[in-house]
Short mmCIF file of C-alpha atoms in Angstrom, two decimals:
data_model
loop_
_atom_site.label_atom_id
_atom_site.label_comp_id
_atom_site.label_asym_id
_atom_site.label_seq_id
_atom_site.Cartn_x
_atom_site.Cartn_y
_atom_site.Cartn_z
CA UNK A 65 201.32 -30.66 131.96
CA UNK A 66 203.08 -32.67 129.03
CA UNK A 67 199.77 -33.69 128.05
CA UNK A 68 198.10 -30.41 127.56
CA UNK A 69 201.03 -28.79 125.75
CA UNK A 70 200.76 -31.49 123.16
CA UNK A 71 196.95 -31.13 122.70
CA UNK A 72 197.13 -27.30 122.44
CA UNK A 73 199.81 -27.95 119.35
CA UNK A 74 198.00 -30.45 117.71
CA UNK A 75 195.08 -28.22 117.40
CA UNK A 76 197.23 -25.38 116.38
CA UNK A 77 198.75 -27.35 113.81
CA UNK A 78 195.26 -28.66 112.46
CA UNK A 79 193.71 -25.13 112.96
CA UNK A 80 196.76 -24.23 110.09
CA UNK A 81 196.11 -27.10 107.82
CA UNK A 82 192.46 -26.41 107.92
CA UNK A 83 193.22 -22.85 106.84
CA UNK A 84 196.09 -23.32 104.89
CA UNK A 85 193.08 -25.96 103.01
CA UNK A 86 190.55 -23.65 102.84
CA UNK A 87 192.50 -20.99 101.24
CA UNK A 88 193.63 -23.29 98.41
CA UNK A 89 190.11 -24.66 97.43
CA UNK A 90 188.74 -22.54 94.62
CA UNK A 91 192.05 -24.11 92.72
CA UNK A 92 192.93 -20.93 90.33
CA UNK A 93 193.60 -22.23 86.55
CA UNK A 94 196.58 -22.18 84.51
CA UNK A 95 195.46 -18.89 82.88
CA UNK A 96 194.86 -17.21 86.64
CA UNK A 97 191.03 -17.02 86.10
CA UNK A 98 190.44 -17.88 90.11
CA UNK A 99 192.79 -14.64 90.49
CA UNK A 100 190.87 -12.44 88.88
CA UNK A 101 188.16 -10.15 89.02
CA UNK A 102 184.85 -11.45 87.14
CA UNK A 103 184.68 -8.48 85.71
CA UNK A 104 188.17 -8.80 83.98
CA UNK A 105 187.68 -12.32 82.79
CA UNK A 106 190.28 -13.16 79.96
CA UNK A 107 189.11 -14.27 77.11
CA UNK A 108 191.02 -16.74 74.72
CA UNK A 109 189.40 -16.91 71.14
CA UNK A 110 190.06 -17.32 67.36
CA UNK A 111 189.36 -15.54 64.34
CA UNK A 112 189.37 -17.80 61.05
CA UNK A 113 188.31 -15.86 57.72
CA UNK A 114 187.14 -18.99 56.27
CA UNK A 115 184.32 -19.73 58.56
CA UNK A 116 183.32 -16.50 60.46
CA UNK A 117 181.48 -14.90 57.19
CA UNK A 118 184.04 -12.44 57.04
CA UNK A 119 184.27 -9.77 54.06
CA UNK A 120 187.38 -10.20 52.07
CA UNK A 121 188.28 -9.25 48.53
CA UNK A 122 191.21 -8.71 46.22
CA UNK A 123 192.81 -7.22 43.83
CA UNK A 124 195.66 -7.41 41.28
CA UNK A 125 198.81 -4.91 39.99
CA UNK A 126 201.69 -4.74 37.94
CA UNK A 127 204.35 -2.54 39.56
CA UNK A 128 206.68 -1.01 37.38
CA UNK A 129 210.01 -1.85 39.69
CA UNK A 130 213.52 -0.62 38.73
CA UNK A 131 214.80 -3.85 36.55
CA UNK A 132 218.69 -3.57 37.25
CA UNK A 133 220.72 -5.67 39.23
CA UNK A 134 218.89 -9.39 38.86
CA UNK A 135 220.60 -12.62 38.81
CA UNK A 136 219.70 -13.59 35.09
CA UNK A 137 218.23 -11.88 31.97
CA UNK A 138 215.59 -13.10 30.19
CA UNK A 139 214.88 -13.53 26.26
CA UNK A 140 212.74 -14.87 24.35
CA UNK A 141 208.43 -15.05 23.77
CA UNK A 142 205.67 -17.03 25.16
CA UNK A 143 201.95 -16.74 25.12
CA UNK A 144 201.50 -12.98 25.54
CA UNK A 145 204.55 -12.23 27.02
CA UNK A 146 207.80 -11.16 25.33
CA UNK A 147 211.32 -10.78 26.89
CA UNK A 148 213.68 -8.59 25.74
CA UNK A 149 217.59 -7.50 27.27
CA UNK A 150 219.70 -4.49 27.19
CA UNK A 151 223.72 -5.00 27.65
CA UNK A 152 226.59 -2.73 27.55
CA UNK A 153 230.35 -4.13 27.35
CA UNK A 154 233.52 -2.22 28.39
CA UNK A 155 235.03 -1.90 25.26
CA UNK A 156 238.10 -0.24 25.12
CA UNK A 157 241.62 -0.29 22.81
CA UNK A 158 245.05 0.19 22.88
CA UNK A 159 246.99 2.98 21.42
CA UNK A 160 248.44 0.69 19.41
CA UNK A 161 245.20 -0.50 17.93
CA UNK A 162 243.62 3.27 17.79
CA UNK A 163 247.04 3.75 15.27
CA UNK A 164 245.86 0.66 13.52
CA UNK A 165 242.45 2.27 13.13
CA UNK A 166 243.16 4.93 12.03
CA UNK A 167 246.02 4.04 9.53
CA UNK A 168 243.31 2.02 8.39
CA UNK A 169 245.12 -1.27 9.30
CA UNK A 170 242.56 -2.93 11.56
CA UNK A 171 240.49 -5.42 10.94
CA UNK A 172 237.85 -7.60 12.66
CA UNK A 173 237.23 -11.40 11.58
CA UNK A 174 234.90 -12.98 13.96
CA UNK A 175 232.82 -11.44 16.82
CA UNK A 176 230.27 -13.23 19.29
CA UNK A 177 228.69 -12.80 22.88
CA UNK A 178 228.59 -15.41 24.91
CA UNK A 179 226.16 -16.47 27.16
CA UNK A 180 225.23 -18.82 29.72
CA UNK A 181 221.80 -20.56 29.91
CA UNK A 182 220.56 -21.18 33.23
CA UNK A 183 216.40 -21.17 32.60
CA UNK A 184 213.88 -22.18 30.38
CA UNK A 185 210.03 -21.24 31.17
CA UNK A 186 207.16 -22.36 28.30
CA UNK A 187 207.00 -25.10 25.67
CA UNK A 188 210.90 -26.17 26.58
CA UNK A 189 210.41 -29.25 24.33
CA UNK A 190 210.68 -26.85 21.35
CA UNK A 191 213.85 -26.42 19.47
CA UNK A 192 212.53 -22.85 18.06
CA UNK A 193 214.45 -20.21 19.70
CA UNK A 194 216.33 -17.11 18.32
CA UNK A 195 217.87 -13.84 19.25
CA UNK A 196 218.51 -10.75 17.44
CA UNK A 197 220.75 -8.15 18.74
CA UNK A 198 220.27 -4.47 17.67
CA UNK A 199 222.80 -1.74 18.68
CA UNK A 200 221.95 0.80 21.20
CA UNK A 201 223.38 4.44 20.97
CA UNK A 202 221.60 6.04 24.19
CA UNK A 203 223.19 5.57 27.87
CA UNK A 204 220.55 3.72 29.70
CA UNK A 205 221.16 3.61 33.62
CA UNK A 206 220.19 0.00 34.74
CA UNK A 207 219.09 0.93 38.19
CA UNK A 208 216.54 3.80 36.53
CA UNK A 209 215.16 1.76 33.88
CA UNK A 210 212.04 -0.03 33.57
CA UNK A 211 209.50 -1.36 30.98
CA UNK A 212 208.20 2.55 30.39
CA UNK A 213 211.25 3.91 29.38
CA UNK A 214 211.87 1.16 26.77
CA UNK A 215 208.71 2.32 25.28
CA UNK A 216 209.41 6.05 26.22
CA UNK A 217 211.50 6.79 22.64
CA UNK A 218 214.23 7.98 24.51
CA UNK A 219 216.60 5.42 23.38
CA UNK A 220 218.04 5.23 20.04
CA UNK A 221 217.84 1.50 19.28
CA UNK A 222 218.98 0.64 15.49
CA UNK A 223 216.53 -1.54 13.83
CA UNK A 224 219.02 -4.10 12.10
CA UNK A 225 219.54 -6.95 13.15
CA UNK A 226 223.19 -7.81 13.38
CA UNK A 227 223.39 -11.29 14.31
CA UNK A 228 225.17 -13.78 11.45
CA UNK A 229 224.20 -17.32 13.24
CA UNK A 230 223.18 -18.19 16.73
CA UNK A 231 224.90 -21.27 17.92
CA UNK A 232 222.74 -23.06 20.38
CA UNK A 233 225.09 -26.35 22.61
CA UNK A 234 222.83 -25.89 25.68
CA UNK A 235 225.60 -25.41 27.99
CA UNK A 236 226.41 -22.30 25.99
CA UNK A 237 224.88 -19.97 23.59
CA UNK A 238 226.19 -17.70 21.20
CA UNK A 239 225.26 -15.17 18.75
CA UNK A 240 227.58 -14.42 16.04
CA UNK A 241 228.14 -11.02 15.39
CA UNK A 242 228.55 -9.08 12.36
CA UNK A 243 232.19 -8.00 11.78
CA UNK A 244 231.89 -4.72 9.91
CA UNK A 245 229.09 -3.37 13.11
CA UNK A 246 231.84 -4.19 15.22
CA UNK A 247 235.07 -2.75 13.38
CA UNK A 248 232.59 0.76 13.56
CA UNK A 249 232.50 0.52 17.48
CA UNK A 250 235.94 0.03 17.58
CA UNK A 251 236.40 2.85 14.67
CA UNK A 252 234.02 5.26 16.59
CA UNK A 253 236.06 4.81 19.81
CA UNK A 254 239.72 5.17 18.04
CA UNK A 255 238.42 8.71 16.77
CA UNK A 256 236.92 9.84 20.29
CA UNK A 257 233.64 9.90 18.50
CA UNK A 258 230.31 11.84 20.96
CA UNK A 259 228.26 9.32 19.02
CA UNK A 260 229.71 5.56 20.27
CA UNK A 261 227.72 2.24 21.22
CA UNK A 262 226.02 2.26 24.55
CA UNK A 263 225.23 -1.31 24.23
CA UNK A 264 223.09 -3.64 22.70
CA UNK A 265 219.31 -5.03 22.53
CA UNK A 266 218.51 -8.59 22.85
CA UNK A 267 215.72 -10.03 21.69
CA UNK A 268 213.58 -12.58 20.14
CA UNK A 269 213.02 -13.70 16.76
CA UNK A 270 209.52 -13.70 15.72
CA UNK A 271 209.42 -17.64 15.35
CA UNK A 272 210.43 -18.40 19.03
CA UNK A 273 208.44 -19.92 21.22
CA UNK A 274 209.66 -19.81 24.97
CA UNK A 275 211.65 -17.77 27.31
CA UNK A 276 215.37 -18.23 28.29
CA UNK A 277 217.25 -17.00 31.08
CA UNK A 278 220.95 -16.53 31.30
CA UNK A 279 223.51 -15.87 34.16
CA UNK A 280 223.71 -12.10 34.68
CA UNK A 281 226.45 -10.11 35.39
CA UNK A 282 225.40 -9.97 38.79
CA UNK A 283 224.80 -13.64 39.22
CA UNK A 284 226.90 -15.91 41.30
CA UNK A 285 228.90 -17.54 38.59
CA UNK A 286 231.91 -19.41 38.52
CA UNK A 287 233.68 -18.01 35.00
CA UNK A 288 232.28 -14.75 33.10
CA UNK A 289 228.57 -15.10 32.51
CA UNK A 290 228.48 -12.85 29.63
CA UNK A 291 231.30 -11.99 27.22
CA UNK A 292 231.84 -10.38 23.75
CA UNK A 293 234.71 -11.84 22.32
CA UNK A 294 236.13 -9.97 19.27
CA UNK A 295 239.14 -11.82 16.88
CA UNK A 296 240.76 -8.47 15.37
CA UNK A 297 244.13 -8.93 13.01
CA UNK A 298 246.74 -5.40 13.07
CA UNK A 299 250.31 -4.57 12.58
CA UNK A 300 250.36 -8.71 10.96
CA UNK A 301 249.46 -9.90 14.13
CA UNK A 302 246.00 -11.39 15.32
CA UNK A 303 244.50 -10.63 18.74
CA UNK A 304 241.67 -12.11 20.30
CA UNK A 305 240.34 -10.10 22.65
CA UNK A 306 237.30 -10.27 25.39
CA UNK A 307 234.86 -7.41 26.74
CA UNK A 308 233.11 -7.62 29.81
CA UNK A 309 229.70 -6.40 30.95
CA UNK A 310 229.18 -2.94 32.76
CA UNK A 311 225.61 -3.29 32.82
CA UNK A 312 222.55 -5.85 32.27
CA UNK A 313 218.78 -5.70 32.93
CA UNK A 314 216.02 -7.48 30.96
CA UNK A 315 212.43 -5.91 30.46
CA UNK A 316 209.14 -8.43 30.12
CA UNK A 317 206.40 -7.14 28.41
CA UNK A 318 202.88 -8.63 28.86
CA UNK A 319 200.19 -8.00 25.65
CA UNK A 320 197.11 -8.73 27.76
CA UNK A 321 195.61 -6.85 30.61
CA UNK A 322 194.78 -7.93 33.84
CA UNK A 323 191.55 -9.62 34.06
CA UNK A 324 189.92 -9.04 37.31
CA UNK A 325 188.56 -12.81 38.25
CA UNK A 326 187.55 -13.25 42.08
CA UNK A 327 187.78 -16.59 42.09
CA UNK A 328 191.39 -16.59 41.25
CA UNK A 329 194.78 -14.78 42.45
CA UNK A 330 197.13 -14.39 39.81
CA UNK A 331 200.80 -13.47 40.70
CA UNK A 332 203.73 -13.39 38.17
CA UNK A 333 207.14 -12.58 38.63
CA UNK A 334 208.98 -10.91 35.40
CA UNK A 335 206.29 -8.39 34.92
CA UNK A 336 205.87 -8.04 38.80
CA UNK A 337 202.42 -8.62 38.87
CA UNK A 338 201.52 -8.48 42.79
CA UNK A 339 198.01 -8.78 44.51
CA UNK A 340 196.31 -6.71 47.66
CA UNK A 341 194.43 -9.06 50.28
CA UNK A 342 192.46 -7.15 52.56
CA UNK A 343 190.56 -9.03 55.14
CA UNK A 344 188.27 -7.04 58.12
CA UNK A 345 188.76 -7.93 60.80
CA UNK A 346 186.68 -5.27 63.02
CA UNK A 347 185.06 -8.21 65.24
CA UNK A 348 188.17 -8.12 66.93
CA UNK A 349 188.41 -5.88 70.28
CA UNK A 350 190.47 -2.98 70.21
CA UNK A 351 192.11 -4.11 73.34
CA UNK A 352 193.14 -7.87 71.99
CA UNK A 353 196.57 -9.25 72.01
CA UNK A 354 197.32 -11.50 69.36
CA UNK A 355 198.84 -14.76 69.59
CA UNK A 356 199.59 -16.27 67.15
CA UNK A 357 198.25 -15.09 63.42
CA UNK A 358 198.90 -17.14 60.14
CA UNK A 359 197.63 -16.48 56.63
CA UNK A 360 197.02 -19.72 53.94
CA UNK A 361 197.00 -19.16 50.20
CA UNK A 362 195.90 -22.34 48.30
CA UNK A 363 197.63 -22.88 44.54
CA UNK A 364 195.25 -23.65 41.88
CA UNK A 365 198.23 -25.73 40.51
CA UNK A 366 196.18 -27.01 37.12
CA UNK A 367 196.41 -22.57 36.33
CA UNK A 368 199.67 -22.04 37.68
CA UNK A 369 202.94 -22.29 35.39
CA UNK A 370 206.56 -22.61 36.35
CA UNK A 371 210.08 -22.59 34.55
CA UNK A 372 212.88 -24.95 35.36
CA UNK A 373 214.15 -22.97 38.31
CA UNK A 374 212.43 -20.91 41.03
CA UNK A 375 212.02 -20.00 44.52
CA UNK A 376 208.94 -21.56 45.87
CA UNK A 377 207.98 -18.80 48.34
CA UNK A 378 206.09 -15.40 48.78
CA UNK A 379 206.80 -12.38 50.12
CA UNK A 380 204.40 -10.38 52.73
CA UNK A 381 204.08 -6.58 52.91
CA UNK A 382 202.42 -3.99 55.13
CA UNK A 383 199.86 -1.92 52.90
CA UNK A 384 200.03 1.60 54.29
CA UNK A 385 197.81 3.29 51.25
CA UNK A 386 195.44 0.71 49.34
CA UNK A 387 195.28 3.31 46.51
CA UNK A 388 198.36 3.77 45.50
CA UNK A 389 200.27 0.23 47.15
CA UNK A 390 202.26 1.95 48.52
CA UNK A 391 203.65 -0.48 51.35
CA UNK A 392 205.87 0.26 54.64
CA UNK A 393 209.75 -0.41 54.81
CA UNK A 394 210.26 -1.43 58.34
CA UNK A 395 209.56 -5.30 57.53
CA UNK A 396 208.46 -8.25 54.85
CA UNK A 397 207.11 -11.88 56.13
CA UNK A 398 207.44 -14.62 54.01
CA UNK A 399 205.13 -17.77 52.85
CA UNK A 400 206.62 -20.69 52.30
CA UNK A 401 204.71 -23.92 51.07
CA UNK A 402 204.31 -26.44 53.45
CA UNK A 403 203.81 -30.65 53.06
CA UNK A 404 199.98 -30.21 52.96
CA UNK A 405 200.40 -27.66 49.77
CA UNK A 406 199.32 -24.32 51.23
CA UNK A 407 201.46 -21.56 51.03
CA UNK A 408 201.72 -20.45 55.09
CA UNK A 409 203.62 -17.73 57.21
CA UNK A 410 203.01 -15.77 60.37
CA UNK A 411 201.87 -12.07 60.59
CA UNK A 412 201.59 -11.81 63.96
CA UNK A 413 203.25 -8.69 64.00
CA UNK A 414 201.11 -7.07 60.88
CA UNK A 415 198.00 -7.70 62.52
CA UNK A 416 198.85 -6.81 66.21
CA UNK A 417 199.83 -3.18 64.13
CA UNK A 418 196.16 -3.70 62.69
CA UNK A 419 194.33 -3.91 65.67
CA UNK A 420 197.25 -1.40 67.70
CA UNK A 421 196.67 1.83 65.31
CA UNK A 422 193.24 0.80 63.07
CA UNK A 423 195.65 1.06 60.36
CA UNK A 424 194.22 -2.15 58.15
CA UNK A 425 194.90 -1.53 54.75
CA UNK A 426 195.70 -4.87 53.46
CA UNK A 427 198.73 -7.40 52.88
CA UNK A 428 200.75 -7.12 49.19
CA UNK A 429 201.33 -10.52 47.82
CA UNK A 430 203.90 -10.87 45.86
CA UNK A 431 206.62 -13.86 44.29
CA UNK A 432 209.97 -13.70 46.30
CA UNK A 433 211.90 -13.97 43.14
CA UNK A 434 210.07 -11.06 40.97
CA UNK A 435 212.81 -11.05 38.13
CA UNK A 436 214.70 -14.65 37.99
CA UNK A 437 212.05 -16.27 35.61
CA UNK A 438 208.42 -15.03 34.42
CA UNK A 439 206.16 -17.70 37.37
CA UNK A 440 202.73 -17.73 36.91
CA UNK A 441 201.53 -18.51 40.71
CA UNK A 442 197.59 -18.99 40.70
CA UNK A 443 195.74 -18.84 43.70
CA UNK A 444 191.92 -19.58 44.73
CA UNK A 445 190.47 -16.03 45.10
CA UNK A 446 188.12 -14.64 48.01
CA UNK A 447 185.23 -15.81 45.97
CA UNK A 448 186.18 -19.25 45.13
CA UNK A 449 183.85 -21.55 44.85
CA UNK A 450 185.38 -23.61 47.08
CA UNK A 451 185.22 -22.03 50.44
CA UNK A 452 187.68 -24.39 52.25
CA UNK A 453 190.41 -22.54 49.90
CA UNK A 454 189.88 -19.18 49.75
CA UNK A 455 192.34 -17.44 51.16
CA UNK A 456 192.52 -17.62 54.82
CA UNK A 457 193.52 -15.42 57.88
CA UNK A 458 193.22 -17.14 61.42
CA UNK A 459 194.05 -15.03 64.28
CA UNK A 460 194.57 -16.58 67.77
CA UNK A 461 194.07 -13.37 70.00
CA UNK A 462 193.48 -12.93 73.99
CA UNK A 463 191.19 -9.81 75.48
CA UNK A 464 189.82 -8.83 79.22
CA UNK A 465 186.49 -8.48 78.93
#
């Protein structure tokens, strides 16, 4: 009786293992392909604009942006570009010197602004560099203004030139003021004048050959980054007094226009000249999930020109009308350059929206730091010769088919 209960479990158990065994043979995969239906087989594939013959162009902009509110202005000229800045000081008096003024017992010996240089961009090795300053007598908003209303005629800008000497020690720079221009502000502002300074225009001298940035007043700078400093003698005393800036903004004009070339992406931050991308990617099913997505911009870096300090990165945006580039809010990627010299990010999330709503418009290229110098980033273009480094989309995306 012993015997024959331990056969009958013995065959039980092997009757198990034998099923257990047979259950487990087809071995599903890591991606559960033995699991599903052969009719919803997933399907892991990649999408590379380089290689797939895929229709791609582009196109370049200037955008005029609001210019307020950077971390340096720029002066000076190169090649076809020419920098200009406007600056207004708090300038106010005491009662005692408005008396002065008026009892014609005020005088001004020495004025200057005071600047600190923190850029160079063009032929650096030249000693050649300049500034006039002009007085403004128009209120100009900094976070309204841009390169159009400079050319608008809206702004009374005197056409002297008021500048004595410019003193050039690299570490600082100053521009010498004439002492009679000044006494007037002061003068206008003692007699509660409608008609006072607004500020003043910066810019080259005809003879200069590169640009110049200085430490705004919104600029993280240890000390005051720009200052008038007036030396004024009343009531036989002598003051020496210092004005501070209320507003700053520099405007970059370019002579030339934009020459389409699609071999070549040009990007260029002080005249915020930006690029559209557009890739099609229609091949892809509607029903794909992306994995991972990366676009790769390769520098022409004989074409490409940079100052002495800049951030070496791009910024991503989400076209949402091609015509006008006009671009959504909700997010911007970034490409950063990487050890093999591409400029790389991810856009998973732009082209997941792509594929979500057919809503491919395009991607907006543009330099992080649009106002901090004048960069000239040149990229090979969607017709480049050399295919390998045009620019280059590569989707890793998932579908049931």
């Amino acid at each position: 009786m012993e015997n024959l209960s331990s056969h009958s479990f013995k065959l039980l158990l092997i009757t198990f293992i034998s099923f257990f065994l047979v259950s487990c043979s087809e071995n599903p995969s890591i991606t559960g392909y033995g699991l599903l239906n052969p009719l919803d087989s997933l399907i892991v594939k990649r999408f590379d604009s380089t290689q797939d013959s895929v229709f791609s162009y582009h196109r370049e902009t200037i955008q005029y942006d609001i210019l307020g509110g950077t971390r340096r202005i720029l002066i000076g000229k190169y090649k076809d570009l020419t920098a200009s800045s406007l600056i207004r000081f708090t300038i106010g008096i005491s009662l005692e010197m408005k008396e002065a003024i008026k009892n014609n017992n005020l005088s001004v010996s020495s004025a200057r602004i005071k600047m600190n240089p923190v850029y160079k961009f063009g032929d650096t090795t030249s000693r050649v560099f300049n500034i006039q300053v002009k007085e403004i007598y128009t209120y100009f908003d900094e976070y309204k203004f841009n390169i159009d209303s400079l050319e608008s005629g809206r702004y009374e800008i005197q056409n002297d030139n008021i500048v004595v000497r410019n003193i050039d020690d690299d570490t600082l720079y100053y521009s010498e003021l004439n002492p009679e221009k000044v006494l007037n502000w002061l003068k206008l502002i003692a007699a509660d004048s409608t008609r006072k300074l607004q500020g003043v225009f910066l810019e080259p001298d005809p003879l200069t050959s590169y640009i110049r940035g200085f430490a705004s007043s919104n600029a993280y700078y240890v000390g005051d980054p720009i200052v008038l400093e007036v030396v004024a003698s009343y009531n036989n005393k002598t003051d020496s007094l210092r004005y501070f800036v209320d507003a700053d903004l520099h405007v970059v004009k370019k002579d030339s226009q934009i020459v389409y070339d699609e071999t070549r992406i040009v990007l260029q931050s002080g005249v915020k000249q930006k690029a559209l991308i557009f890739f099609d990617i229609n091949s892809i099913p509607k029903n794909a999930v992306v994995n991972s997505a990366y676009l790769r911009l390769y520098p022409d870096t004989l074409q490409s020109e940079y100052g002495t300090s800049y951030q070496d990165s791009l910024f991503v945006q989400y076209i949402t009308d091609s015509l006008n580039m006009s671009v959504g809010n909700e997010l911007t990627l970034v490409l950063t350059k990487t050890n093999s010299g591409y400029y790389e990010g991810q856009l998973n999330y732009f082209v997941q929206k792509w594929i979500d709503n057919n809503s491919n418009r395009g991607l907006l290229i543009s330099i992080k730091d649009p106002d901090g110098g004048v960069e000239k980033f040149v990229f090979y273009g969607t017709k480049s010769a050399i295919i390998s480094k045009r620019p280059q989309l590569i989707i890793n995306y998932t579908y049931r088919k």
